[in-house]
XYZ file of C-alpha atoms in Angstrom:
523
model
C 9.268 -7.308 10.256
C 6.666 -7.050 7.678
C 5.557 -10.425 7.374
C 5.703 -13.751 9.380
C 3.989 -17.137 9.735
C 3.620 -20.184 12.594
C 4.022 -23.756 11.565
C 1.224 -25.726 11.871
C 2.286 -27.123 15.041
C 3.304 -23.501 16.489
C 6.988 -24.840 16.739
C 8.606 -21.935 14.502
C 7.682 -18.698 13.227
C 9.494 -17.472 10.037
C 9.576 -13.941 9.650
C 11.120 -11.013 6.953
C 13.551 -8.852 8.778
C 13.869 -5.171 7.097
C 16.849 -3.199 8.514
C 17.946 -0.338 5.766
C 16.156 -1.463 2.875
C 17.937 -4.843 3.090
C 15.437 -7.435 3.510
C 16.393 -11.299 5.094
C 14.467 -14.559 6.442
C 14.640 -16.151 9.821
C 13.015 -18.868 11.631
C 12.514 -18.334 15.275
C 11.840 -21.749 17.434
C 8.998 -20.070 19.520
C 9.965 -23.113 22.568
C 13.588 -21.463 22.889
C 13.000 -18.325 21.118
C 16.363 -18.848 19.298
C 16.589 -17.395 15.817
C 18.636 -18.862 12.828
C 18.966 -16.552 9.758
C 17.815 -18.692 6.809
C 18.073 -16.168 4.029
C 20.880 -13.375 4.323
C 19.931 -9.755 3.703
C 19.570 -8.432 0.467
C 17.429 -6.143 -1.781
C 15.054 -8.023 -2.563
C 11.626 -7.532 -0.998
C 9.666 -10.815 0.216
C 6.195 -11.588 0.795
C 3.336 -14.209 1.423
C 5.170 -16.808 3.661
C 3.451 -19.646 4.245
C 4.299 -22.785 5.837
C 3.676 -25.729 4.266
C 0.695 -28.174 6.126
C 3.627 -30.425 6.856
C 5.290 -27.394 8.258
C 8.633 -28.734 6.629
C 8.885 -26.180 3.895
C 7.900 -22.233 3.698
C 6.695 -20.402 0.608
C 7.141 -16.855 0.089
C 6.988 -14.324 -2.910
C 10.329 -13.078 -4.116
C 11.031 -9.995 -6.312
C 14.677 -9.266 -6.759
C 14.433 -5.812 -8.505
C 11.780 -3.387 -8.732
C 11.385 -4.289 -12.971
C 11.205 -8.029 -11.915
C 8.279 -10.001 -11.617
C 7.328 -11.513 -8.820
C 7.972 -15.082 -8.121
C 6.980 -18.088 -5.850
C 9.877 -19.614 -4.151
C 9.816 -22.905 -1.923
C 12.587 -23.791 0.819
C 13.090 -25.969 3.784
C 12.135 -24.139 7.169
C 15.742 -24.542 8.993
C 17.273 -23.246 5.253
C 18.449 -24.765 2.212
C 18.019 -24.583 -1.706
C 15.299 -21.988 -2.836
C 13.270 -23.702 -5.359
C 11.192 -21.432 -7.975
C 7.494 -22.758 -8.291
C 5.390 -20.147 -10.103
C 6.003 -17.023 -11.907
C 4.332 -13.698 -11.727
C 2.269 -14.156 -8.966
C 1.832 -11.009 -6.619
C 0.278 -11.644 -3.129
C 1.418 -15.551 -2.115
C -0.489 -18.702 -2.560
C -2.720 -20.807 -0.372
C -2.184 -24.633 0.294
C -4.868 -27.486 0.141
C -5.640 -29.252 3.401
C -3.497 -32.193 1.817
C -0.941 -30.434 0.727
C -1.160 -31.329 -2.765
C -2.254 -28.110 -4.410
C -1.837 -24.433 -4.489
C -4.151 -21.720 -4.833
C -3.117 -17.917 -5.761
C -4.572 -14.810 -8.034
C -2.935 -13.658 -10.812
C -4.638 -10.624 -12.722
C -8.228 -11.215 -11.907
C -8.173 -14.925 -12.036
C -8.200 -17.895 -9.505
C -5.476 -20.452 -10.211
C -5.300 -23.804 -8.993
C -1.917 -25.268 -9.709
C -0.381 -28.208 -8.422
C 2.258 -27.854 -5.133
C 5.120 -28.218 -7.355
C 3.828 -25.342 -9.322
C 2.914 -27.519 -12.851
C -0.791 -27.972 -13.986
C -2.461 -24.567 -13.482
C -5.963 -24.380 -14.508
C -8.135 -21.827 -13.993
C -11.230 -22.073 -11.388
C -12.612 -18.444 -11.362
C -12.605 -15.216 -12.674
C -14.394 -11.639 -11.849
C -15.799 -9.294 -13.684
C -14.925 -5.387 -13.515
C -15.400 -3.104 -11.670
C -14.978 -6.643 -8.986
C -11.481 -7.535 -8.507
C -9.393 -10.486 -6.987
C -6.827 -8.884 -5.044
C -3.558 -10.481 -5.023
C -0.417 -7.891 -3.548
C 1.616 -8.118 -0.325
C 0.068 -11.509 0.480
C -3.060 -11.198 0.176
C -3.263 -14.872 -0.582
C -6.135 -17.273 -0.761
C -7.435 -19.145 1.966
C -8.267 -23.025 1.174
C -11.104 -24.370 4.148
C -9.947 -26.653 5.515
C -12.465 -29.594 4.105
C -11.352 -28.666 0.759
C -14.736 -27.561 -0.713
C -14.113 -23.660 -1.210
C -11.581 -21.139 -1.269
C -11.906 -17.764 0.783
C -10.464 -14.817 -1.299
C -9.940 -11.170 -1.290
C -11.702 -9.294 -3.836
C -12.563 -5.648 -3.924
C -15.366 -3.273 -5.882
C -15.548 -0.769 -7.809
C -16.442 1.860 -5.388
C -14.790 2.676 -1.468
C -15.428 0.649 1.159
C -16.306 -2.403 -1.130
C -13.630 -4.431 0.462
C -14.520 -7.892 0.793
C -14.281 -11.752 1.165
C -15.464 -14.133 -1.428
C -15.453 -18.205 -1.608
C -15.442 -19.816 -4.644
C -16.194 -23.540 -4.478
C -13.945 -25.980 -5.812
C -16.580 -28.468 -7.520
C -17.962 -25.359 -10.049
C -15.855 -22.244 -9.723
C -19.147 -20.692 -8.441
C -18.442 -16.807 -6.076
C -19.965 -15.645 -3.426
C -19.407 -13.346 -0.673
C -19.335 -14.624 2.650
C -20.139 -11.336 4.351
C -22.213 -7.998 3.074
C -20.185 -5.490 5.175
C -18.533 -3.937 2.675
C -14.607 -3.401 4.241
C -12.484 -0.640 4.141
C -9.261 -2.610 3.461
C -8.375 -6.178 3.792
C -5.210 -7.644 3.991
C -4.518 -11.127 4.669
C -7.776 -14.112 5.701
C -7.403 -17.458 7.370
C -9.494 -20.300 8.176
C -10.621 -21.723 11.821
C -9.791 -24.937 11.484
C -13.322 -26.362 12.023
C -14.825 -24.005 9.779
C -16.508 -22.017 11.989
C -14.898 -18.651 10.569
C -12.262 -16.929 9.715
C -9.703 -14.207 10.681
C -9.227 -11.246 8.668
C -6.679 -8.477 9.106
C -8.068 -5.009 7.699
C -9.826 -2.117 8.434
C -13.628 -1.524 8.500
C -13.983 1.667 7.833
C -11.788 4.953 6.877
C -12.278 6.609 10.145
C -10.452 3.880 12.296
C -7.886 6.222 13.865
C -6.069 2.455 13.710
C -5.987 1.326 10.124
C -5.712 -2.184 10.206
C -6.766 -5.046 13.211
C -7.691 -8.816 13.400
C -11.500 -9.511 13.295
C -12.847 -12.948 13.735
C -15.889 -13.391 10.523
C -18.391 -16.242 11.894
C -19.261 -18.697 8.797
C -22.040 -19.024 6.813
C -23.022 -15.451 8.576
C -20.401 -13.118 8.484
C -20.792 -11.540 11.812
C -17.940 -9.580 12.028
C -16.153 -9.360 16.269
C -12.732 -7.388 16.768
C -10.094 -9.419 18.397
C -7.503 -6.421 18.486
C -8.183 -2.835 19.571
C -5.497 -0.712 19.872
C -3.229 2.463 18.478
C -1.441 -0.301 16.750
C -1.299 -1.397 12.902
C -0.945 -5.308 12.116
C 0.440 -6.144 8.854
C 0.784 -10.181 8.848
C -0.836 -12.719 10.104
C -0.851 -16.593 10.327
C -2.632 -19.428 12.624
C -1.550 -22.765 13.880
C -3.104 -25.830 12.310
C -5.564 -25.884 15.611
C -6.106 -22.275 15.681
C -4.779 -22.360 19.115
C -2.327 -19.228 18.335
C -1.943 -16.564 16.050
C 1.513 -15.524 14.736
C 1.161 -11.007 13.577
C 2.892 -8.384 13.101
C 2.135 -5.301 14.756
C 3.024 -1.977 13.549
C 3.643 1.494 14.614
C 4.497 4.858 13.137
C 5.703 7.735 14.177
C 5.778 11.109 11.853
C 6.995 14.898 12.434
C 7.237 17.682 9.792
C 10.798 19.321 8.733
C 11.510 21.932 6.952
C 15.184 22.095 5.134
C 16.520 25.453 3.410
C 17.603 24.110 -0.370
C 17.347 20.906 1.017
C 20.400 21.172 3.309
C 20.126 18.371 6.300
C 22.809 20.400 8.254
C 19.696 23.426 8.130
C 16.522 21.358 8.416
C 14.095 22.278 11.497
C 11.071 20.176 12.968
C 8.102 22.425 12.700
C 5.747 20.084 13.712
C 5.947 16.992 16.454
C 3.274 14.795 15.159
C 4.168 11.397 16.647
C 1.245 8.930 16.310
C -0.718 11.153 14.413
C 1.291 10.487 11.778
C 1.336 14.125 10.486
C 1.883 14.407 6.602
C 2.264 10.953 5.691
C -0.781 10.534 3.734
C -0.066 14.558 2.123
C 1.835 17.673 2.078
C 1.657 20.295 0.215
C 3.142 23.930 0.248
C 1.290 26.725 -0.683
C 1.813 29.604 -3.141
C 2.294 31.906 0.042
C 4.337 29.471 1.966
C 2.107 27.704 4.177
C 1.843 24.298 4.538
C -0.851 22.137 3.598
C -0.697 18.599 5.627
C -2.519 15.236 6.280
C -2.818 14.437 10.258
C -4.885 12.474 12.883
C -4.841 15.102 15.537
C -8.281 15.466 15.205
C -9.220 12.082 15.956
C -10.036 11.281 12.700
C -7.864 11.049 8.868
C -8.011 15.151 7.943
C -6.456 17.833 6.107
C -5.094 20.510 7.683
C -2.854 23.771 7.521
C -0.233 25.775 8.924
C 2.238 28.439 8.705
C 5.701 27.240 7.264
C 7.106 27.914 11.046
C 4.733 25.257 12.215
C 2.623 27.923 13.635
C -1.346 28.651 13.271
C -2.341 25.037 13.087
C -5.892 24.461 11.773
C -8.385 21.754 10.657
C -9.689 22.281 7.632
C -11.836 19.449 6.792
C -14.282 17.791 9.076
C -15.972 15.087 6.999
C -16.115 11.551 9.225
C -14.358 9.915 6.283
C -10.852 9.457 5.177
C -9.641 12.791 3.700
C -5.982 12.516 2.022
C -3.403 13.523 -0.850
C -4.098 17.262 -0.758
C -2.444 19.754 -3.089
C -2.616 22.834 -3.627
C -3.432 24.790 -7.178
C -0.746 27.286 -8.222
C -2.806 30.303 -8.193
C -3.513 30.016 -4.537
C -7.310 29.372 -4.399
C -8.054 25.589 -3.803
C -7.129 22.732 -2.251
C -7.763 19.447 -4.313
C -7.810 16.630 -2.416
C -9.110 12.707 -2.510
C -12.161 12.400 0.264
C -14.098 8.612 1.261
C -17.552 9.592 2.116
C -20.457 7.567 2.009
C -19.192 4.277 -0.277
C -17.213 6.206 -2.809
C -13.636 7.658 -2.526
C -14.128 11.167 -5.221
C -11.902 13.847 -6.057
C -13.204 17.654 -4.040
C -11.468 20.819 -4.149
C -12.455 23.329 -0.828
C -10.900 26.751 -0.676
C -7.316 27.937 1.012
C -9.308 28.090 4.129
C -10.825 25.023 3.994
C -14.602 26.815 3.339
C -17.268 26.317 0.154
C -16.299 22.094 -0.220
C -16.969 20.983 -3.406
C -16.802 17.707 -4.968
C -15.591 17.208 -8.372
C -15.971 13.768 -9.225
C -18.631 11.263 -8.846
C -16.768 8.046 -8.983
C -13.796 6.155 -7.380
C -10.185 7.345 -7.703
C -6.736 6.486 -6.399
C -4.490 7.805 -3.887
C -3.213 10.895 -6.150
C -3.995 14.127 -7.736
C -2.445 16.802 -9.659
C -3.369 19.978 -10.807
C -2.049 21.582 -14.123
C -0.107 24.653 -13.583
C -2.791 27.412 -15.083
C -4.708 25.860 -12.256
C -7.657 24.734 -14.724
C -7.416 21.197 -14.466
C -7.142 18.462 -12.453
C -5.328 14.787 -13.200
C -6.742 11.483 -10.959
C -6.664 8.382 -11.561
C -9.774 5.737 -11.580
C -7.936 2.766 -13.381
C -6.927 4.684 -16.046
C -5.673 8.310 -15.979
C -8.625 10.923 -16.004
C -9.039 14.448 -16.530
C -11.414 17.299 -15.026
C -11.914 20.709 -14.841
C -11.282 22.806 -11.427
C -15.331 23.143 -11.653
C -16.265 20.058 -12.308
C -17.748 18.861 -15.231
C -17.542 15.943 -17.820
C -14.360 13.696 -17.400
C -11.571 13.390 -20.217
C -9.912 9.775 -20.243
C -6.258 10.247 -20.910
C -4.806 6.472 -20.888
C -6.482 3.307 -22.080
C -4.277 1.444 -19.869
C -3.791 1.224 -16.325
C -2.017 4.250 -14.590
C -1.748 6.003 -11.503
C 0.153 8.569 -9.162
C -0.073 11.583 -11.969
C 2.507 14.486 -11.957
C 2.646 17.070 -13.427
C 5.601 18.886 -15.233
C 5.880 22.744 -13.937
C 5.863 23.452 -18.019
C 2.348 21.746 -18.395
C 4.003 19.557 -20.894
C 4.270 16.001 -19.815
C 2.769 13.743 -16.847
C 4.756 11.459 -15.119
C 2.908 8.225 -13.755
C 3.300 4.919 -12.767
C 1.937 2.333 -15.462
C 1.416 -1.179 -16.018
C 0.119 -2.963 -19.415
C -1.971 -5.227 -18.196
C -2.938 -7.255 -14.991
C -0.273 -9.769 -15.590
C 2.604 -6.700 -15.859
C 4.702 -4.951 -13.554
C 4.321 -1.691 -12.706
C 6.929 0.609 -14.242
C 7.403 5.107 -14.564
C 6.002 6.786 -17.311
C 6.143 10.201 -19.270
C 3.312 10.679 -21.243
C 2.076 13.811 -22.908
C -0.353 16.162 -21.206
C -2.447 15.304 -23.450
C -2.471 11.265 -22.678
C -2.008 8.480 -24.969
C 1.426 6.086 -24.873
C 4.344 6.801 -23.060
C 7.121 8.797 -24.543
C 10.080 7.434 -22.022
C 9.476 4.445 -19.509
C 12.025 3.656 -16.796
C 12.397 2.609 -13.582
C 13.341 5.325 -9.977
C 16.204 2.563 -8.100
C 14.922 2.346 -4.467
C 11.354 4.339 -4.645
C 8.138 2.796 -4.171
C 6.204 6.075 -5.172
C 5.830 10.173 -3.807
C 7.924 11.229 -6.612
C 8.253 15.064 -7.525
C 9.294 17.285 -11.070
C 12.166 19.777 -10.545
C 11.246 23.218 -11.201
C 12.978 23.446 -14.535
C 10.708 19.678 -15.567
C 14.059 17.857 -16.335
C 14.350 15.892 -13.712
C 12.113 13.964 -11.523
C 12.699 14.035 -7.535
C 12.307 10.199 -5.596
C 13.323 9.463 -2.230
C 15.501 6.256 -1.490
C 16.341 4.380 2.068
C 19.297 2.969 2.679
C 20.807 1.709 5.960
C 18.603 3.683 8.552
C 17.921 6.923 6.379
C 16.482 7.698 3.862
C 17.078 10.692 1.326
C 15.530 12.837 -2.044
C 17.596 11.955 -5.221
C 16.903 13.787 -8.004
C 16.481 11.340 -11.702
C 17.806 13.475 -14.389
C 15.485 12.549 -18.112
C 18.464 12.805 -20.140
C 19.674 9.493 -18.915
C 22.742 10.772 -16.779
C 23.234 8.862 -13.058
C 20.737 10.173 -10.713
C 22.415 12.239 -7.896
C 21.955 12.210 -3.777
C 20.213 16.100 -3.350
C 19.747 15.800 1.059
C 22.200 13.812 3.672
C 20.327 12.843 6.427
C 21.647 10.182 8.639
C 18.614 9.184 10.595
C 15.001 8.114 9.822
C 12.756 7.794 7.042
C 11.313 10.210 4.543
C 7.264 9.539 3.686
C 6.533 12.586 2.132
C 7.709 15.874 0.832
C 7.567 18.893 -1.283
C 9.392 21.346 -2.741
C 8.295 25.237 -2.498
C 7.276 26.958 -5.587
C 10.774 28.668 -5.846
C 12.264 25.726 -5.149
C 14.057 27.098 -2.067
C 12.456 25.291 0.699
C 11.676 21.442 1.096
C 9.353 20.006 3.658
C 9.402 16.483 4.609
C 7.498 14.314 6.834
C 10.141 12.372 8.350
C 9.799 9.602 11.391
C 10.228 6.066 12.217
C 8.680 2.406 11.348
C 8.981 -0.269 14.318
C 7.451 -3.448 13.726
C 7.636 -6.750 16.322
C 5.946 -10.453 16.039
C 3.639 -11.679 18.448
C 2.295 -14.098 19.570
C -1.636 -14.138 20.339
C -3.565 -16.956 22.191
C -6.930 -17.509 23.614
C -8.979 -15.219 21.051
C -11.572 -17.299 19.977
């Protein structure tokens, strides 16, 4: 599951069942622990349930295909009609104690709307670099007397995670707490005020990324209710805050190598496990090593080995959150996105993981790519940037929002993902080296992101799951079918890379097991 939520009276839980990329709704009565399928499976990806406070109904954000916007969707808990309410909203919305009205984020703006989704009015908005953040419900919290709404908002810098409340009366913000959070995911009131629960991380270095933490109000004293190996991705209380419906996460990673790509020929070089060994980066090297993320170290490092899986080293050793590493062409650096202090920046280190460096000196994304003289380097902070391998004075490239740069072995053309404006969806994108508007957009059927040129920069490589596999497609530019490149049978791809010569493909490959519980006397 990657989502659920408890009825006010903790009679039901309604949660999103994933098996193969097809996605369906059930309602579980928690008395008899009987389930009844609600919506059947589908691709379509759901999000943001929430019951309504008569816990008749359940809300939940509905995107059909990956160019659709998201929408809000209303239905009865037991199933029934699905009723649209409100379009292009990302991260769920947030019901008043009365049940009357709605409150959800839509580019950087606070909406109030009524429950039937008419009348939306504005109540707040933020200014950059602050953000409201509104994906994979990340919904507002309404207190429960009404007055103000708890929200997720974010900074301009790492580790600027954080909740605001906005009152209703003025549209007035302020934080509730000045720890500045590492991630947030999902908030929720006590139901006499006297806090709230938030699911999220409070710093890069957790070896777990994401827990429950009770926030006391007006105060913000933060005290973890959850502390283990585990991930929790949802999360929803009872109307008394008596119980607490989340889902907990695990994930399990090993590194493969495949001659040409062939299934039939792939080896497991490295047995990772829950150290989750090149999920967050891998990267060959010129001379065929590999270049991989892992937690074997305790904390979120880079590290390198030889393409047998043999000579395994740490290479960074930063307290922070180092990720995304690849390696320049000529063989000399390692460029890779580091969190330390309050800022996530771009650094580059040599082969060997000696004379650190860093490069930038503000926030970026979760992506990097260097140009294939080995000169440059492409990141994204909002907007697509450029820098020298030294350092140096930045070069914007887009003047609208992009991320995850690649690019093309010929050092013509970057492919990115891009969106217009808050409000838009994001979309792929070829755009010239040199930046500006997109020559081609399109859409990669099935991939989220990790996407990879061919060698000859005709074709882009994406990896797709279906039933319990997934596999690397290659997406031809010229507008022929994409085509299935690797056959595996059994577990999911999240990450790869191809070898310079394009003979060998390494792959993180593992598993995703998610379960709903139930959680009771945490207060």
């Amino acid at each position: 599951s990657s989502d659920a939520a408890i009825s006010p009276d903790g009679k039901y839980v309604v949660y999103i069942l994933d098996e193969g990329g097809q996605r369906s709704l059930w309602t579980r009565q928690v008395a008899t622990t009987s389930n009844v399928q609600i919506i059947p499976a589908a691709d379509v990806q759901y999000t943001g349930l929430v019951f309504s406070p008569d816990g008749n109904y359940i809300n939940f954000v509905k995107r059909e295909k990956a160019d659709a916007p998201p929408a809000l969707y209303q239905m009865p808990v037991l199933g029934g009609i699905q009723k649209k309410l409100i379009s292009y909203i990302g991260g769920g919305a947030g019901y008043s104690p009365d049940g009357k009205q709605l409150a959800f984020v839509r580019g950087n703006t606070l909406i109030i709307a009524s429950s039937d989704g008419t009348g939306e009015r504005i109540l707040a908005s933020l200014q950059r670099p602050d953000m409201f953040r509104s994906e994979a419900g990340q919904q507002p919290a309404w207190s429960p007397d009404g007055k103000t709404i708890a929200c997720i908002a974010r900074g301009g810098v790492a580790n600027s995670w954080k909740v605001v409340e906005v009152q209703v009366a003025d549209g007035s913000v302020n934080p509730i707490a000045a720890q500045g959070w590492h991630f947030i995911r999902r908030i929720a009131w006590l139901e006499d005020k006297s806090g709230l629960l938030i699911l999220g991380a409070d710093k890069p270095s957790s070896r777990s990324n994401q827990q429950i933490w009770r926030i006391s109000y007006p105060n913000g004293e933060a005290r973890r209710i959850t502390n283990d190996f585990s991930d929790y991705v949802g999360m929803s209380l009872t109307a008394d805050s008596n119980a607490l419906a989340a889902v907990q996460s695990s994930r399990l990673s090993n590194i493969w190598v495949a001659p040409d790509g062939d299934a039939g020929r792939a080896v497991q070089i490295k047995s990772g496990g829950s150290n989750l060994d090149g999920i967050r980066g891998l990267a060959w090297t010129p001379d065929g090593r590999i270049v991989y993320y892992s937690l074997a170290g305790g904390a979120r490092d880079i590290w390198i080995m030889n393409g047998n899986g043999s000579g395994q080293r740490q290479l960074t050793v930063d307290p922070g959150r180092n990720i995304t590493a690849k390696v320049t062409p000529d063989g000399r650096y390692i460029v890779f996105i580091s969190e330390r202090g309050d800022r996530t920046t771009i650094w580059r280190m040599d082969l060997d993981g000696g004379d650190p460096k860093q490069l930038t000196s503000e926030g970026s994304g979760y992506n990097v790519a260097v140009s294939p003289d080995s000169r440059w380097v492409i990141y994204n902070a909002e907007r697509l940037w450029k820098i020298s391998i030294d350092g140096g004075s930045a070069t914007q490239l887009t003047d609208y929002t992009a991320r995850e740069p690649e690019i093309s072995p010929d050092g013509k053309f970057i492919a990115c993902e891009y969106r217009e404006g808050d409000d838009s969806i994001w979309r792929r994108a070829i755009i010239p080296i040199e930046g500006g508007k997109p020559v081609k957009t399109f859409d990669l059927p099935g991939s989220r992101d990790d996407f990879r040129w061919s060698q000859d920069s005709r074709s882009l490589f994406y990896r797709v799951t279906r039933g319990s596999a997934s596999n690397i497609w290659s997406f031809p530019l010229d507008g022929t079918p994409p085509k299935q490149l690797t056959n595996f049978k059994s577990d999911e791809i999240f990450r790869f890379d191809w070898s310079a010569d394009g003979k060998q493909l390494v792959l993180a490959r593992g598993t995703t097991t998610s379960d709903v519980v139930l959680i009771r006397d945490f207060r």
